[in-house]
Short mmCIF file of C-alpha atoms and ligand atoms in Angstrom, two decimals:
data_model
loop_
_atom_site.label_atom_id
_atom_site.label_comp_id
_atom_site.label_asym_id
_atom_site.label_seq_id
_atom_site.Cartn_x
_atom_site.Cartn_y
_atom_site.Cartn_z
CA MET A 1 21.55 3.70 -13.71
CA LYS A 2 19.13 0.77 -13.78
CA ALA A 3 15.92 1.91 -15.43
CA ASP A 4 13.99 -1.26 -14.61
CA LEU A 5 14.82 -1.34 -10.94
CA ASN A 6 11.60 -2.00 -9.03
CA ARG A 7 11.26 0.90 -6.64
CA TYR A 8 10.97 -1.22 -3.51
CA GLU A 9 14.25 -2.99 -4.32
CA ASP A 10 16.20 0.22 -4.20
CA PRO A 11 17.57 1.48 -0.83
CA TRP A 12 17.41 5.13 -1.95
CA THR A 13 13.70 5.12 -2.89
CA ALA A 14 13.00 3.56 0.53
CA GLU A 15 14.95 6.49 2.10
CA VAL A 16 12.87 9.01 0.17
CA TYR A 17 9.47 7.24 0.49
CA ASP A 18 8.06 9.20 3.44
CA PHE A 19 9.33 12.53 2.09
CA GLU A 20 7.71 11.82 -1.29
CA HIS A 21 4.31 10.98 0.11
CA GLU A 22 4.12 13.58 2.82
CA GLY A 23 0.97 15.73 2.39
CA ASN A 24 -0.32 13.57 -0.48
CA ALA A 25 -4.14 13.21 -0.49
CA ARG A 26 -3.74 9.45 -0.75
CA THR A 27 -1.82 9.29 2.53
CA ALA A 28 -4.46 11.19 4.52
CA ASP A 29 -5.66 7.69 5.44
CA VAL A 30 -4.31 7.21 8.98
CA PRO A 31 -7.56 8.39 10.80
CA LEU A 32 -9.54 5.76 8.83
CA TRP A 33 -7.18 2.93 9.86
CA LEU A 34 -7.23 4.20 13.45
CA ALA A 35 -11.07 4.19 13.47
CA LEU A 36 -11.21 0.63 12.05
CA ALA A 37 -8.63 -0.49 14.62
CA GLU A 38 -10.70 1.09 17.38
CA GLU A 39 -13.80 -0.79 16.17
CA ALA A 40 -11.80 -4.06 16.07
CA GLY A 41 -10.66 -3.55 19.64
CA GLY A 42 -7.59 -5.81 19.39
CA PRO A 43 -4.24 -6.36 17.63
CA VAL A 44 -3.93 -5.34 13.98
CA LEU A 45 -2.02 -6.96 11.17
CA GLU A 46 -0.87 -4.57 8.46
CA LEU A 47 0.27 -6.21 5.22
CA ALA A 48 2.90 -4.43 3.10
CA CYS A 49 3.57 -1.99 5.95
CA GLY A 50 6.57 -0.42 4.20
CA THR A 51 8.27 2.29 6.33
CA ALA A 52 5.62 1.89 9.07
CA ARG A 53 3.94 5.14 7.97
CA VAL A 54 0.60 3.67 9.23
CA THR A 55 1.97 1.04 11.66
CA ILE A 56 3.48 3.46 14.14
CA PRO A 57 0.42 5.80 14.49
CA LEU A 58 -1.73 2.68 14.96
CA ALA A 59 0.45 1.48 17.83
CA ARG A 60 0.79 4.83 19.64
CA PRO A 61 -2.66 4.77 21.33
CA GLY A 62 -1.87 1.42 22.99
CA ARG A 63 -2.59 -1.21 20.36
CA GLU A 64 -0.42 -4.17 19.29
CA VAL A 65 0.40 -4.04 15.59
CA THR A 66 2.23 -6.52 13.40
CA GLY A 67 3.60 -5.09 10.16
CA LEU A 68 4.68 -7.41 7.40
CA ASP A 69 6.63 -6.36 4.34
CA MET A 70 8.78 -8.06 1.69
CA SER A 71 11.32 -5.26 1.28
CA PRO A 72 14.32 -5.21 3.66
CA ASN A 73 14.98 -1.63 2.60
CA MET A 74 11.49 -0.39 3.57
CA LEU A 75 11.68 -2.35 6.85
CA ALA A 76 15.10 -0.86 7.63
CA ILE A 77 13.47 2.60 7.51
CA ALA A 78 10.56 1.34 9.63
CA ARG A 79 13.04 0.01 12.28
CA ARG A 80 14.96 3.28 12.27
CA LYS A 81 11.70 5.25 12.85
CA LEU A 82 10.65 2.82 15.54
CA ASP A 83 13.92 3.45 17.39
CA GLN A 84 12.72 7.02 17.90
CA GLU A 85 9.50 5.92 19.58
CA GLY A 86 9.07 5.36 23.32
CA ARG A 87 9.75 1.93 24.76
CA ASP A 88 6.02 1.12 25.11
CA VAL A 89 5.32 1.79 21.40
CA ARG A 90 8.40 -0.22 20.41
CA ALA A 91 7.19 -3.11 22.52
CA ARG A 92 3.79 -3.14 20.81
CA ILE A 93 5.06 -3.34 17.22
CA ARG A 94 6.32 -6.48 15.58
CA LEU A 95 7.90 -6.09 12.13
CA VAL A 96 8.16 -9.19 9.99
CA GLU A 97 9.93 -9.64 6.69
CA GLY A 98 7.59 -11.73 4.56
CA ASP A 99 5.50 -12.08 1.44
CA MET A 100 1.79 -11.20 1.77
CA ARG A 101 0.98 -14.04 -0.64
CA ASP A 102 2.48 -16.67 1.62
CA PHE A 103 2.94 -16.01 5.32
CA SER A 104 2.28 -17.88 8.50
CA LEU A 105 2.11 -16.04 11.82
CA ASP A 106 1.42 -17.53 15.26
CA GLN A 107 -1.50 -15.18 15.82
CA ARG A 108 -5.08 -14.53 14.65
CA PHE A 109 -6.28 -10.90 14.34
CA PRO A 110 -9.65 -9.12 14.56
CA LEU A 111 -8.41 -6.73 11.81
CA ILE A 112 -6.09 -6.96 8.82
CA ILE A 113 -5.43 -3.87 6.73
CA ILE A 114 -3.72 -3.36 3.39
CA PRO A 115 -3.38 0.44 2.93
CA PHE A 116 -2.27 2.65 0.04
CA SER A 117 -2.66 0.40 -3.01
CA ALA A 118 -0.23 -2.20 -1.71
CA PHE A 119 -2.66 -5.00 -2.78
CA GLN A 120 -2.23 -3.69 -6.35
CA VAL A 121 1.37 -4.79 -6.54
CA LEU A 122 -0.06 -8.33 -6.81
CA LEU A 123 -0.34 -8.56 -10.55
CA GLU A 124 -1.69 -12.08 -11.13
CA ARG A 125 -5.06 -13.46 -10.04
CA GLU A 126 -3.24 -16.29 -8.34
CA ASP A 127 -1.17 -13.83 -6.24
CA GLN A 128 -4.30 -11.93 -5.24
CA ARG A 129 -6.14 -15.14 -4.29
CA ARG A 130 -3.21 -16.46 -2.24
CA CYS A 131 -3.02 -13.20 -0.34
CA LEU A 132 -6.73 -13.19 0.48
CA GLU A 133 -6.55 -16.83 1.57
CA CYS A 134 -3.65 -16.01 3.88
CA CYS A 135 -5.74 -13.12 5.27
CA ALA A 136 -8.68 -15.43 5.89
CA ARG A 137 -6.44 -17.89 7.77
CA HIS A 138 -5.03 -15.05 9.95
CA LEU A 139 -8.37 -13.48 10.84
CA LYS A 140 -10.41 -14.42 13.89
CA PRO A 141 -13.97 -15.56 13.08
CA GLY A 142 -15.98 -12.37 12.50
CA GLY A 143 -12.75 -10.39 11.89
CA ARG A 144 -12.45 -7.76 9.19
CA LEU A 145 -10.15 -7.23 6.23
CA ALA A 146 -9.82 -3.67 4.88
CA ILE A 147 -8.12 -2.94 1.57
CA ASP A 148 -7.55 0.41 -0.10
CA VAL A 149 -7.03 0.46 -3.87
CA PHE A 150 -7.32 3.54 -6.10
CA HIS A 151 -10.38 4.08 -8.25
CA PRO A 152 -9.11 4.05 -11.82
CA LYS A 153 -9.76 7.25 -13.76
CA LEU A 154 -11.30 6.42 -17.14
CA SER A 155 -9.66 9.52 -18.70
CA ARG A 156 -6.23 8.10 -17.90
CA LEU A 157 -7.07 4.66 -19.23
CA THR A 158 -8.30 6.00 -22.51
CA ALA A 159 -5.50 8.58 -23.04
CA GLU A 160 -3.57 8.32 -26.28
CA GLY A 161 -0.08 7.10 -25.38
CA ALA A 162 1.57 7.43 -22.01
CA VAL A 163 0.21 9.74 -19.31
CA GLU A 164 2.82 12.26 -18.19
CA GLU A 165 3.36 12.47 -14.38
CA GLY A 166 4.77 15.51 -12.60
CA PRO A 167 7.16 17.19 -12.63
CA ASP A 168 7.17 17.78 -8.92
CA GLU A 169 9.82 18.88 -6.47
CA PHE A 170 10.07 18.04 -2.77
CA PRO A 171 12.69 18.23 -0.01
CA GLY A 172 14.29 14.82 0.58
CA PRO A 173 16.53 13.49 3.40
CA ASP A 174 19.83 15.21 4.32
CA GLY A 175 19.01 18.52 2.67
CA VAL A 176 18.61 16.98 -0.78
CA THR A 177 16.10 18.44 -3.23
CA VAL A 178 14.30 15.82 -5.30
CA ARG A 179 12.78 16.60 -8.71
CA TRP A 180 10.49 13.82 -9.84
CA SER A 181 8.78 13.16 -13.16
CA GLY A 182 7.58 10.15 -15.05
CA HIS A 183 5.08 8.56 -17.37
CA THR A 184 2.52 5.82 -17.01
CA ASP A 185 1.49 3.31 -19.64
CA TYR A 186 -1.79 1.46 -19.32
CA ASP A 187 -2.18 -2.09 -20.50
CA ILE A 188 -5.95 -2.27 -20.85
CA ALA A 189 -6.14 -5.99 -21.74
CA ASN A 190 -4.32 -6.98 -18.56
CA GLN A 191 -5.60 -4.16 -16.31
CA ARG A 192 -2.07 -3.08 -15.48
CA LEU A 193 -0.18 0.12 -15.37
CA ARG A 194 3.54 0.56 -15.61
CA SER A 195 4.98 3.80 -14.24
CA ARG A 196 8.54 4.84 -15.03
CA CYS A 197 9.79 7.52 -12.68
CA ARG A 198 12.86 9.66 -12.89
CA TYR A 199 14.34 11.11 -9.71
CA GLU A 200 16.86 13.94 -9.93
CA ARG A 201 18.38 14.60 -6.52
CA THR A 202 20.41 17.67 -5.93
CA ALA A 203 22.56 17.89 -2.84
CA SER A 204 22.96 21.21 -0.97
CA GLY A 205 26.38 21.54 -2.66
CA GLY A 206 24.71 21.40 -6.12
CA GLU A 207 25.77 17.90 -7.15
CA THR A 208 22.98 16.06 -9.02
CA THR A 209 22.36 12.29 -9.22
CA VAL A 210 19.67 10.72 -11.44
CA SER A 211 17.96 7.40 -10.99
CA GLU A 212 15.01 5.78 -12.76
CA HIS A 213 12.55 3.29 -11.34
CA MET A 214 9.64 1.29 -12.48
CA LEU A 215 6.44 0.36 -10.65
CA GLU A 216 3.86 -2.00 -12.06
CA LEU A 217 0.40 -2.22 -10.55
CA HIS A 218 -2.86 -3.98 -11.29
CA TYR A 219 -5.89 -1.69 -11.35
CA PHE A 220 -9.13 -3.07 -10.07
CA PHE A 221 -12.76 -2.36 -10.79
CA ARG A 222 -15.38 -2.45 -8.10
CA PHE A 223 -17.14 -5.68 -8.86
CA GLU A 224 -13.90 -7.52 -9.60
CA MET A 225 -12.80 -6.81 -6.00
CA GLU A 226 -16.20 -7.72 -4.58
CA TRP A 227 -16.42 -11.03 -6.45
CA MET A 228 -12.86 -11.91 -5.52
CA LEU A 229 -13.47 -11.19 -1.80
CA GLU A 230 -16.69 -13.19 -1.90
CA ALA A 231 -15.00 -16.08 -3.76
CA CYS A 232 -12.43 -16.19 -0.94
CA GLY A 233 -15.18 -16.51 1.67
CA PHE A 234 -15.57 -12.87 2.80
CA HIS A 235 -18.75 -10.89 3.17
CA VAL A 236 -18.25 -7.39 1.78
CA GLU A 237 -19.69 -5.04 4.46
CA ALA A 238 -18.80 -1.67 3.05
CA LEU A 239 -17.20 0.10 0.13
CA TYR A 240 -16.00 3.61 0.89
CA GLY A 241 -15.02 6.11 -1.76
CA ASN A 242 -12.68 8.15 0.43
CA PHE A 243 -11.07 8.20 3.87
CA ASP A 244 -14.11 10.00 5.38
CA ARG A 245 -16.01 6.74 4.75
CA ASN A 246 -18.37 8.31 2.23
CA GLU A 247 -20.24 5.85 0.04
CA PHE A 248 -18.39 4.98 -3.13
CA ALA A 249 -19.52 7.09 -6.12
CA ALA A 250 -18.49 7.67 -9.76
CA ASP A 251 -16.05 10.38 -8.85
CA SER A 252 -14.57 8.78 -5.71
CA PRO A 253 -10.76 8.73 -5.62
CA GLU A 254 -10.49 5.55 -3.59
CA MET A 255 -12.12 2.13 -3.28
CA ILE A 256 -11.83 1.02 0.36
CA PHE A 257 -13.33 -2.42 0.87
CA VAL A 258 -14.24 -3.64 4.34
CA ALA A 259 -14.96 -7.38 4.30
CA ARG A 260 -15.82 -9.71 7.15
CA LYS A 261 -14.82 -13.28 7.67
CA PRO A 262 -17.89 -15.25 8.70
CA ASP A 263 -18.33 -16.12 12.39
CA ALA A 264 -18.13 -19.87 11.90
C1 SAM B 301 2.88 1.61 -1.67
S1 SAM B 301 3.94 0.83 -0.50
C2 SAM B 301 2.85 0.88 0.88
C3 SAM B 301 3.59 0.98 2.20
C4 SAM B 301 2.70 1.30 3.39
N1 SAM B 301 1.61 0.34 3.50
C5 SAM B 301 2.13 2.69 3.31
O1 SAM B 301 0.92 2.79 3.26
O2 SAM B 301 2.91 3.65 3.30
C6 SAM B 301 3.86 -0.84 -1.05
C7 SAM B 301 4.63 -1.81 -0.14
O3 SAM B 301 4.41 -3.15 -0.56
C8 SAM B 301 5.52 -3.94 -0.31
N2 SAM B 301 5.38 -5.20 -1.04
C9 SAM B 301 5.42 -5.39 -2.40
N3 SAM B 301 5.14 -6.67 -2.70
C10 SAM B 301 4.95 -7.33 -1.47
C11 SAM B 301 4.65 -8.67 -1.11
N4 SAM B 301 4.45 -9.61 -2.04
N5 SAM B 301 4.54 -8.97 0.20
C12 SAM B 301 4.72 -7.99 1.16
N6 SAM B 301 5.00 -6.71 0.84
C13 SAM B 301 5.13 -6.39 -0.44
C14 SAM B 301 6.67 -3.07 -0.78
O4 SAM B 301 7.87 -3.46 -0.21
C15 SAM B 301 6.17 -1.69 -0.23
O5 SAM B 301 6.72 -1.47 1.05
#
């Protein structure tokens, strides 16, 4: 068992990813991305697309979508899911293995999206800046960049010691039952959290396997994101606090930034 295995480097956590997040409030985001794509009226680039959870629904209504992700395991699941789609949807989706901090595609887009906290895996300011610069290069003039990060809960940041997560149980692939628990440590000075998660999977025959994984994220505050986007040449058009596009407020669960690249 490798306790420090980053969760996106493990084939099994990629297998379980969609099962784990099914019905989660944070993944009720697809209608928002669909609406933004409709407003953009052209092809969409999704960075850190993972298992194509968002990519495939975006392509179904007739839109071209490019999904880029660094993890071959997550992309393998995405390709498997894509094989189950009709030929027209398959033809509209391009999956690219790449790093969102340093990529070069032969296309410019009216919309780039980074859903579900994926931007938060970029821990260093330099990583974040490089990603935003890549986005600016891949947007058409007047194009929009939309990024969803979670709104940090002050009660978690100020908790004494680690914050306990779960336990929770959900049905996984192949009839496996997954019991998940973990704890999260907050590093206030560096605005980072480190979650250690334990997965206990029990097969229908009763055999149990345990694995542990680590996920490290940067947590952002509102004005940090706004300054960073502006410093990279974007105009911040909107900040939504949830997927219904309500204005951001103190108790909002999300921070969804919509930023525009200037026309010229
Ligand atoms: C929370 S998942 C989000 C997946 C998908 N966007 C979704 O909403 O379900 C984060 C994804 O970021 C990917 N990732 C991590 N670092 C990356 C990088 N530097 N460039 C591209 N993808 C990266 C991981 O492989 C993983 O698929």
